[in-house]
N, CA, C and O of each residue as an XYZ file, in Angstrom:
672
protein
N      20.411     47.181    -45.825
C      20.614     46.020    -46.630
C      22.093     45.943    -46.941
O      22.744     46.961    -47.173
N      22.608     44.757    -46.945
C      24.025     44.571    -47.262
C      24.143     44.050    -48.673
O      23.200     43.487    -49.228
N      25.323     44.247    -49.248
C      25.576     43.766    -50.604
C      26.692     42.752    -50.534
O      27.652     42.885    -49.776
N      26.525     41.732    -51.358
C      27.573     40.721    -51.399
C      28.719     41.212    -52.281
O      28.714     42.358    -52.729
N      29.689     40.353    -52.528
C      30.884     40.759    -53.267
C      30.569     41.204    -54.684
O      31.305     42.024    -55.235
N      29.508     40.699    -55.296
C      29.173     41.091    -56.665
C      28.370     42.374    -56.690
O      28.058     42.892    -57.762
N      28.028     42.899    -55.506
C      27.303     44.148    -55.462
C      25.803     43.974    -55.419
O      25.059     44.953    -55.364
N      25.360     42.747    -55.443
C      23.907     42.525    -55.379
C      23.461     42.440    -53.923
O      24.245     42.151    -53.019
N      22.161     42.707    -53.732
C      21.657     42.608    -52.354
C      21.791     41.176    -51.843
O      21.550     40.241    -52.606
N      22.165     40.973    -50.587
C      22.340     39.652    -49.981
C      21.667     39.603    -48.609
O      20.996     40.549    -48.196
N      21.852     38.520    -47.939
C      21.254     38.396    -46.615
C      22.221     38.937    -45.582
O      23.437     38.934    -45.776
N      21.681     39.377    -44.536
C      22.486     39.929    -43.459
C      23.185     38.806    -42.715
O      22.598     37.737    -42.542
N      24.380     39.004    -42.281
C      25.101     38.004    -41.492
C      24.588     37.989    -40.064
O      24.916     37.089    -39.291
N      23.792     38.974    -39.714
C      23.249     39.044    -38.363
C      22.015     38.156    -38.186
O      21.737     37.740    -37.061
N      21.282     37.855    -39.224
C      20.048     37.083    -39.118
C      20.305     35.674    -38.559
O      19.605     35.274    -37.629
N      21.260     34.913    -39.071
C      21.513     33.591    -38.485
C      21.933     33.682    -37.017
O      21.579     32.824    -36.209
N      22.675     34.708    -36.687
C      23.100     34.898    -35.303
C      21.900     35.206    -34.414
O      21.823     34.707    -33.291
N      20.973     36.011    -34.893
C      19.769     36.348    -34.132
C      18.885     35.120    -33.949
O      18.334     34.914    -32.868
N      18.743     34.309    -34.981
C      17.928     33.093    -34.899
C      18.571     32.112    -33.916
O      17.874     31.498    -33.109
N      19.871     31.967    -33.980
C      20.571     31.067    -33.074
C      20.434     31.553    -31.633
O      20.242     30.742    -30.727
N      20.527     32.833    -31.414
C      20.380     33.401    -30.070
C      18.977     33.168    -29.533
O      18.805     32.804    -28.370
N      17.976     33.379    -30.378
C      16.590     33.164    -29.973
C      16.359     31.685    -29.634
O      15.682     31.375    -28.654
N      16.908     30.786    -30.426
C      16.769     29.354    -30.160
C      17.424     28.993    -28.826
O      16.877     28.192    -28.068
N      18.569     29.565    -28.538
C      19.262     29.300    -27.284
C      18.443     29.802    -26.095
O      18.367     29.122    -25.072
N      17.834     30.972    -26.213
C      17.006     31.524    -25.136
C      15.782     30.639    -24.908
O      15.417     30.360    -23.766
N      15.149     30.198    -26.003
C      13.980     29.327    -25.877
C      14.360     27.975    -25.257
O      13.608     27.441    -24.441
N      15.493     27.431    -25.626
C      15.954     26.168    -25.056
C      16.226     26.325    -23.557
O      15.896     25.445    -22.761
N      16.829     27.453    -23.186
C      17.102     27.720    -21.778
C      15.795     27.851    -20.997
O      15.681     27.329    -19.888
N      14.816     28.538    -21.565
C      13.515     28.693    -20.910
C      12.840     27.326    -20.730
O      12.270     27.052    -19.674
N      12.901     26.479    -21.747
C      12.309     25.143    -21.656
C      13.008     24.318    -20.576
O      12.363     23.566    -19.845
N      14.317     24.462    -20.483
C      15.071     23.751    -19.465
C      14.648     24.200    -18.067
O      14.469     23.369    -17.176
N      14.489     25.498    -17.872
C      14.077     26.028    -16.572
C      12.690     25.503    -16.206
O      12.468     25.083    -15.070
N      11.764     25.523    -17.151
C      10.413     25.027    -16.898
C      10.451     23.532    -16.562
O       9.741     23.093    -15.657
N      11.249     22.758    -17.259
C      11.371     21.322    -16.996
C      11.918     21.052    -15.605
O      11.422     20.174    -14.900
N      12.930     21.797    -15.209
C      13.524     21.609    -13.884
C      12.504     21.959    -12.803
O      12.394     21.246    -11.805
N      11.767     23.033    -12.989
C      10.755     23.421    -12.003
C       9.687     22.337    -11.889
O       9.290     21.979    -10.780
N       9.219     21.814    -13.009
C       8.206     20.755    -12.991
C       8.747     19.500    -12.317
O       8.024     18.835    -11.575
N      10.002     19.174    -12.566
C      10.606     17.994    -11.970
C      10.730     18.150    -10.459
O      10.442     17.215     -9.711
N      11.156     19.320    -10.009
C      11.339     19.563     -8.583
C      10.002     19.567     -7.856
O       9.899     19.027     -6.754
N       8.984     20.164     -8.449
C       7.677     20.217     -7.808
C       6.977     18.872     -7.828
O       6.135     18.610     -6.969
N       7.294     18.025     -8.772
C       6.704     16.691     -8.840
C       5.252     16.700     -9.239
O       4.520     15.772     -8.893
N       4.827     17.666     -9.922
C       3.434     17.720    -10.359
C       2.562     18.357     -9.311
O       3.007     19.237     -8.574
N       1.339     17.924     -9.238
C       0.349     18.484     -8.338
C       0.694     18.192     -6.883
O       1.170     17.106     -6.555
N       0.451     19.168     -6.018
C       0.670     18.973     -4.588
C      -0.418     18.097     -3.981
O      -0.208     17.503     -2.923
N      -1.562     18.008     -4.622
C      -2.683     17.236     -4.103
C      -2.643     15.829     -4.677
O      -3.443     15.478     -5.544
N      -1.695     15.017     -4.180
C      -1.513     13.675     -4.743
C      -2.413     12.639     -4.084
O      -2.598     11.555     -4.637
N      -2.975     12.939     -2.925
C      -3.839     11.963     -2.278
C      -5.273     12.166     -2.755
O      -5.762     13.292     -2.832
N      -5.929     11.068     -3.069
C      -7.304     11.194     -3.554
C      -8.227     11.627     -2.425
O      -7.965     11.361     -1.252
N      -9.293     12.287     -2.792
C     -10.274     12.663     -1.781
C     -11.482     11.758     -1.940
O     -11.918     11.466     -3.053
N     -12.010     11.324     -0.815
C     -13.132     10.404     -0.809
C     -14.314     11.066     -0.120
O     -14.150     11.882      0.787
N     -15.487     10.705     -0.560
C     -16.692     11.222      0.077
C     -16.884     10.512      1.419
O     -16.306      9.456      1.673
N     -17.697     11.113      2.252
C     -17.978     10.511      3.555
C     -18.661      9.156      3.385
O     -18.404      8.232      4.157
N     -19.525      9.032      2.387
C     -20.200      7.743      2.169
C     -19.206      6.679      1.697
O     -19.342      5.511      2.063
N     -18.205      7.064      0.887
C     -17.184      6.107      0.452
C     -16.319      5.673      1.630
O     -16.000      4.492      1.768
N     -15.938      6.631      2.485
C     -15.143      6.283      3.675
C     -15.930      5.336      4.578
O     -15.381      4.371      5.109
N     -17.217      5.620      4.745
C     -18.061      4.782      5.591
C     -18.209      3.376      5.004
O     -18.101      2.383      5.723
N     -18.454      3.300      3.707
C     -18.614      1.989      3.051
C     -17.321      1.184      3.124
O     -17.357     -0.017      3.389
N     -16.185      1.826      2.892
C     -14.906      1.117      2.929
C     -14.543      0.695      4.352
O     -13.957     -0.368      4.557
N     -14.887      1.518      5.320
C     -14.672      1.140      6.717
C     -15.499     -0.096      7.045
O     -15.005     -1.022      7.689
N     -16.743     -0.114      6.609
C     -17.625     -1.265      6.852
C     -17.068     -2.516      6.165
O     -17.097     -3.602      6.744
N     -16.565     -2.372      4.944
C     -15.981     -3.511      4.221
C     -14.840     -4.128      5.022
O     -14.780     -5.347      5.186
N     -13.943     -3.292      5.518
C     -12.782     -3.784      6.268
C     -13.216     -4.358      7.616
O     -12.711     -5.398      8.040
N     -14.142     -3.690      8.285
C     -14.597     -4.178      9.594
C     -15.364     -5.496      9.474
O     -15.244     -6.365     10.337
N     -16.152     -5.645      8.406
C     -16.852     -6.914      8.184
C     -15.851     -8.042      7.916
O     -16.014     -9.155      8.416
N     -14.829     -7.751      7.133
C     -13.789     -8.755      6.864
C     -13.071     -9.118      8.162
O     -12.767    -10.286      8.403
N     -12.803     -8.122      8.987
C     -12.155     -8.378     10.273
C     -13.011     -9.312     11.133
O     -12.501    -10.283     11.691
N     -14.295     -9.023     11.239
C     -15.184     -9.829     12.081
C     -15.224    -11.282     11.601
O     -15.132    -12.206     12.410
N     -15.360    -11.480     10.306
C     -15.420    -12.841      9.758
C     -14.111    -13.588      9.991
O     -14.121    -14.747     10.408
N     -12.998    -12.937      9.728
C     -11.699    -13.600      9.880
C     -11.343    -13.834     11.338
O     -10.721    -14.844     11.667
N     -11.728    -12.921     12.210
C     -11.496    -13.132     13.641
C     -12.284    -14.355     14.118
O     -11.778    -15.155     14.905
N     -13.510    -14.494     13.644
C     -14.330    -15.653     13.997
C     -13.666    -16.950     13.521
O     -13.571    -17.919     14.273
N     -13.207    -16.955     12.264
C     -12.562    -18.155     11.718
C     -11.306    -18.518     12.504
O     -11.088    -19.684     12.835
N     -10.486    -17.521     12.801
C      -9.251    -17.777     13.551
C      -9.581    -18.261     14.961
O      -8.948    -19.191     15.461
N     -10.565    -17.638     15.604
C     -10.940    -18.039     16.964
C     -11.449    -19.467     17.006
O     -11.078    -20.237     17.892
N     -12.301    -19.824     16.047
C     -12.843    -21.186     16.009
C     -11.732    -22.199     15.762
O     -11.629    -23.198     16.474
N     -10.907    -21.946     14.762
C      -9.920    -22.946     14.344
C      -8.716    -23.047     15.283
O      -8.112    -24.113     15.399
N      -8.365    -21.955     15.946
C      -7.224    -22.034     16.866
C      -7.653    -22.404     18.277
O      -6.814    -22.745     19.110
N      -8.943    -22.342     18.551
C      -9.406    -22.642     19.902
C     -10.184    -23.929     20.017
O     -10.684    -24.258     21.092
N     -10.293    -24.660     18.931
C     -11.093    -25.886     18.969
C     -10.307    -27.037     19.582
O      -9.078    -27.089     19.519
N     -11.041    -27.933     20.161
C     -10.446    -29.134     20.744
C     -10.155    -30.114     19.619
O     -11.032    -30.419     18.811
N      -8.952    -30.593     19.568
C      -8.569    -31.548     18.525
C      -9.253    -32.888     18.773
O      -9.353    -33.341     19.914
N      -9.721    -33.518     17.702
C     -10.282    -34.865     17.852
C      -9.198    -35.828     18.359
O      -8.002    -35.582     18.208
N      -9.638    -36.886     18.938
C      -8.701    -37.872     19.505
C      -7.843    -38.488     18.408
O      -8.270    -38.639     17.264
N      -6.660    -38.827     18.782
C      -5.751    -39.518     17.871
C      -4.809    -38.560     17.166
O      -5.035    -37.352     17.089
N      -3.751    -39.153     16.660
C      -2.705    -38.365     15.997
C      -3.235    -37.646     14.758
O      -2.883    -36.490     14.523
N      -4.060    -38.299     13.978
C      -4.581    -37.660     12.765
C      -5.536    -36.525     13.109
O      -5.594    -35.531     12.384
N      -6.287    -36.653     14.198
C      -7.182    -35.580     14.633
C      -6.409    -34.345     15.065
O      -6.791    -33.217     14.750
N      -5.325    -34.567     15.785
C      -4.471    -33.458     16.226
C      -3.839    -32.766     15.017
O      -3.783    -31.538     14.948
N      -3.364    -33.572     14.067
C      -2.753    -33.003     12.856
C      -3.773    -32.212     12.048
O      -3.444    -31.155     11.511
N      -4.991    -32.698     11.952
C      -6.034    -31.998     11.198
C      -6.387    -30.667     11.871
O      -6.532    -29.645     11.200
N      -6.524    -30.688     13.205
C      -6.836    -29.454     13.925
C      -5.714    -28.427     13.762
O      -5.974    -27.237     13.584
N      -4.475    -28.891     13.825
C      -3.331    -27.987     13.646
C      -3.315    -27.410     12.235
O      -3.049    -26.222     12.052
N      -3.596    -28.237     11.249
C      -3.629    -27.760      9.859
C      -4.728    -26.723      9.670
O      -4.526    -25.712      8.997
N      -5.898    -26.974     10.269
C      -6.986    -26.000     10.166
C      -6.625    -24.676     10.826
O      -6.974    -23.615     10.311
N      -5.936    -24.725     11.950
C      -5.528    -23.503     12.637
C      -4.548    -22.705     11.779
O      -4.670    -21.486     11.657
N      -3.590    -23.390     11.197
C      -2.613    -22.723     10.331
C      -3.278    -22.125      9.112
O      -2.982    -20.999      8.714
N      -4.181    -22.890      8.523
C      -4.895    -22.403      7.350
C      -5.747    -21.177      7.688
O      -5.779    -20.208      6.930
N      -6.429    -21.227      8.821
C      -7.264    -20.088      9.225
C      -6.418    -18.832      9.434
O      -6.802    -17.745      9.003
N      -5.279    -18.979     10.089
C      -4.400    -17.832     10.327
C      -3.876    -17.248      9.014
O      -3.911    -16.036      8.800
N      -3.399    -18.117      8.157
C      -2.842    -17.628      6.899
C      -3.929    -17.022      6.014
O      -3.740    -15.952      5.436
N      -5.071    -17.711      5.909
C      -6.172    -17.195      5.085
C      -6.678    -15.862      5.622
O      -7.010    -14.968      4.844
N      -6.740    -15.719      6.940
C      -7.190    -14.456      7.532
C      -6.234    -13.322      7.159
O      -6.674    -12.217      6.841
N      -4.933    -13.593      7.196
C      -3.962    -12.570      6.797
C      -4.163    -12.137      5.359
O      -4.120    -10.946      5.053
N      -4.381    -13.097      4.478
C      -4.598    -12.793      3.057
C      -5.923    -12.068      2.869
O      -5.983    -11.069      2.152
N      -6.992    -12.561      3.507
C      -8.307    -11.940      3.350
C      -8.333    -10.510      3.855
O      -8.956     -9.645      3.239
N      -7.671    -10.253      4.959
C      -7.636     -8.888      5.485
C      -6.878     -7.955      4.539
O      -7.280     -6.811      4.324
N      -5.793     -8.451      3.986
C      -5.041     -7.649      3.009
C      -5.891     -7.375      1.771
O      -5.882     -6.264      1.241
N      -6.619     -8.382      1.314
C      -7.517     -8.201      0.167
C      -8.608     -7.179      0.477
O      -8.949     -6.359     -0.375
N      -9.152     -7.223      1.685
C     -10.189     -6.262      2.075
C      -9.640     -4.841      2.038
O     -10.328     -3.920      1.597
N      -8.413     -4.660      2.496
C      -7.804     -3.323      2.459
C      -7.617     -2.838      1.024
O      -7.847     -1.666      0.725
N      -7.205     -3.730      0.151
C      -7.000     -3.350     -1.247
C      -8.304     -2.947     -1.916
O      -8.308     -2.099     -2.807
N      -9.403     -3.546     -1.495
C     -10.688     -3.215     -2.105
C     -11.377     -2.039     -1.427
O     -12.472     -1.647     -1.831
N     -10.749     -1.469     -0.400
C     -11.352     -0.374      0.359
C     -10.354      0.765      0.553
O      -9.898      1.002      1.672
N     -10.012      1.471     -0.522
C      -8.978      2.497     -0.405
C      -9.358      3.693      0.470
O      -8.479      4.426      0.924
N     -10.651      3.898      0.712
C     -11.072      5.050      1.507
C     -11.150      4.745      2.997
O     -11.532      5.614      3.781
N     -10.796      3.532      3.402
C     -10.792      3.213      4.832
C      -9.797      4.123      5.539
O      -8.753      4.452      4.975
N     -10.106      4.532      6.757
C      -9.216      5.448      7.492
C      -7.818      4.866      7.704
O      -7.650      3.654      7.834
N      -6.838      5.735      7.736
C      -5.447      5.309      7.881
C      -5.211      4.510      9.163
O      -4.467      3.529      9.148
N      -5.835      4.917     10.270
C      -5.638      4.197     11.535
C      -6.143      2.762     11.420
O      -5.504      1.836     11.919
N      -7.288      2.575     10.764
C      -7.828      1.235     10.558
C      -6.940      0.438      9.618
O      -6.675     -0.740      9.858
N      -6.479      1.075      8.550
C      -5.608      0.408      7.587
C      -4.331     -0.074      8.278
O      -3.883     -1.198      8.052
N      -3.761      0.763      9.102
C      -2.523      0.411      9.792
C      -2.737     -0.761     10.752
O      -1.935     -1.694     10.789
N      -3.812     -0.708     11.520
C      -4.090     -1.775     12.482
C      -4.384     -3.096     11.770
O      -3.925     -4.149     12.210
N      -5.141     -3.049     10.681
C      -5.469     -4.278      9.943
C      -4.221     -4.841      9.260
O      -4.027     -6.056      9.225
N      -3.386     -3.967      8.724
C      -2.138     -4.416      8.109
C      -1.269     -5.135      9.142
O      -0.692     -6.183      8.854
N      -1.180     -4.568     10.340
C      -0.398     -5.194     11.408
C      -1.009     -6.528     11.806
O      -0.283     -7.505     11.993
N      -2.333     -6.589     11.941
C      -2.988     -7.842     12.306
C      -2.747     -8.927     11.257
O      -2.428    -10.067     11.594
N      -2.900     -8.563      9.989
C      -2.676     -9.535      8.907
C      -1.247    -10.058      8.956
O      -1.010    -11.252      8.770
N      -0.306     -9.173      9.205
C       1.100     -9.581      9.301
C       1.299    -10.539     10.475
O       1.991    -11.549     10.344
N       0.699    -10.227     11.610
C       0.863    -11.085     12.786
C       0.213    -12.449     12.569
O       0.765    -13.467     12.985
N      -0.948    -12.482     11.926
C      -1.582    -13.769     11.608
C      -0.653    -14.619     10.741
O      -0.469    -15.809     10.998
N      -0.069    -13.998      9.713
C       0.827    -14.755      8.827
C       2.078    -15.209      9.587
O       2.594    -16.300      9.346
N       2.554    -14.376     10.495
C       3.734    -14.733     11.288
C       3.449    -15.942     12.173
O       4.264    -16.862     12.246
N       2.301    -15.946     12.844
C       1.953    -17.083     13.695
C       1.827    -18.340     12.839
O       2.352    -19.392     13.201
N       1.131    -18.234     11.705
C       0.967    -19.392     10.824
C       2.319    -19.919     10.365
O       2.547    -21.128     10.356
N       3.210    -19.018      9.988
C       4.534    -19.431      9.515
C       5.346    -20.059     10.642
O       6.060    -21.036     10.418
N       5.244    -19.512     11.848
C       5.952    -20.108     12.989
C       5.456    -21.539     13.227
O       6.251    -22.448     13.465
N       4.151    -21.724     13.162
C       3.601    -23.074     13.323
C       4.084    -24.005     12.208
O       4.447    -25.153     12.462
N       4.085    -23.500     10.976
C       4.537    -24.319      9.850
C       6.016    -24.664      9.963
O       6.460    -25.694      9.456
N       6.777    -23.797     10.632
C       8.208    -24.045     10.835
C       8.441    -24.914     12.064
O       9.570    -25.050     12.536
N       7.372    -25.496     12.574
C       7.414    -26.420     13.700
C       7.698    -25.764     15.043
O       8.180    -26.421     15.966
N       7.404    -24.477     15.157
C       7.519    -23.841     16.465
C       6.365    -24.362     17.316
O       5.236    -24.469     16.838
N       6.635    -24.671     18.524
C       5.596    -25.196     19.408
C       4.637    -24.100     19.846
O       4.948    -22.912     19.771
N       3.483    -24.517     20.297
C       2.461    -23.571     20.743
C       3.011    -22.665     21.844
O       2.627    -21.499     21.940
N       3.899    -23.193     22.663
C       4.448    -22.422     23.780
C       5.811    -21.809     23.483
O       6.478    -21.322     24.396
N       6.238    -21.823     22.219
C       7.546    -21.245     21.891
C       7.504    -19.727     22.047
O       6.446    -19.104     21.964
N       8.666    -19.159     22.272
C       8.768    -17.711     22.439
C       8.286    -16.967     21.203
O       7.570    -15.972     21.313
N       8.676    -17.447     20.025
C       8.299    -16.778     18.771
C       6.785    -16.742     18.593
O       6.218    -15.713     18.227
N       6.142    -17.867     18.854
C       4.686    -17.941     18.717
C       4.018    -17.061     19.774
O       3.054    -16.354     19.481
N       4.536    -17.107     20.999
C       3.946    -16.297     22.073
C       4.017    -14.809     21.745
O       3.049    -14.078     21.951
N       5.154    -14.365     21.239
C       5.311    -12.950     20.878
C       4.359    -12.576     19.746
O       3.689    -11.545     19.809
N       4.299    -13.412     18.713
C       3.417    -13.128     17.574
C       1.952    -13.158     18.002
O       1.157    -12.344     17.531
N       1.584    -14.082     18.883
C       0.199    -14.150     19.354
C      -0.165    -12.920     20.178
O      -1.276    -12.405     20.056
N       0.756    -12.442     21.018
C       0.494    -11.210     21.782
C       0.336    -10.021     20.850
O      -0.559     -9.195     21.027
N       1.216     -9.942     19.852
C       1.131     -8.845     18.876
C      -0.167     -8.915     18.088
O      -0.791     -7.890     17.816
N      -0.573    -10.127     17.721
C      -1.842    -10.293     16.996
C      -3.009     -9.885     17.883
O      -3.954     -9.253     17.410
N      -2.957    -10.232     19.143
C      -4.022     -9.839     20.070
C      -4.122     -8.338     20.230
O      -5.219     -7.781     20.260
N      -2.977     -7.683     20.334
C      -2.972     -6.218     20.452
C      -3.515     -5.574     19.169
O      -4.290     -4.619     19.227
N      -3.105     -6.098     18.029
C      -3.583     -5.560     16.757
C      -5.078     -5.800     16.590
O      -5.791     -4.927     16.096
N      -5.561     -6.974     16.995
C      -6.994     -7.273     16.910
C      -7.793     -6.337     17.805
O      -8.872     -5.883     17.424
N      -7.274     -6.047     18.985
C      -7.946     -5.103     19.883
C      -8.006     -3.724     19.258
O      -9.027     -3.042     19.344
N      -6.923     -3.312     18.632
C      -6.885     -2.015     17.964
C      -7.910     -1.940     16.840
O      -8.625     -0.946     16.713
N      -7.981     -2.988     16.025
C      -8.963     -3.032     14.935
C     -10.376     -3.020     15.513
O     -11.244     -2.291     15.033
N     -10.599     -3.818     16.529
C     -11.919     -3.886     17.158
C     -12.353     -2.526     17.707
O     -13.510     -2.130     17.563
N     -11.429     -1.829     18.328
C     -11.739     -0.494     18.868
C     -12.054      0.489     17.745
O     -12.941      1.331     17.885
N     -11.332      0.386     16.640
C     -11.560      1.286     15.507
C     -12.893      0.971     14.827
O     -13.602      1.876     14.386
N     -13.225     -0.306     14.747
C     -14.476     -0.699     14.096
C     -15.682     -0.420     14.986
O     -16.797     -0.238     14.495
N     -15.453     -0.390     16.291
C     -16.530     -0.080     17.220
C     -17.464     -1.154     17.386
O     -18.425     -1.025     18.145
């Protein structure tokens, strides 16, 4: 025990130093733990796991959407336009609408089916993009035989084949 200047018992000058040292060590330890947690980014298992029945149901959801939208696009882009200027304009509008709606519907189907296989998701995403590209090219007044439309239509055909093969 130490005595102060009046000779009475006092507090040790070492106690505040010991408390400060302990606080510094604890702060350093907390910093190390924080850095480790930040570098690791949390759990290594960041992808959700799905049951086989969920994967199957989500695959069916996406494949059913593909079949319906492929039918709509095929009907509307392959139909004979009625006679007259207004008939041609109506058929063209329906084709553009079918292409754009199919792109949106396929994207919506993917969002509602998170357990669909990655290969199917990738092929459907590409198909939806190509449908929107063709629709936009048509809306920008690209002709049916323009290079841009031809390229997008070939890409859409390849993507549709890929989806069809995945859906079986």
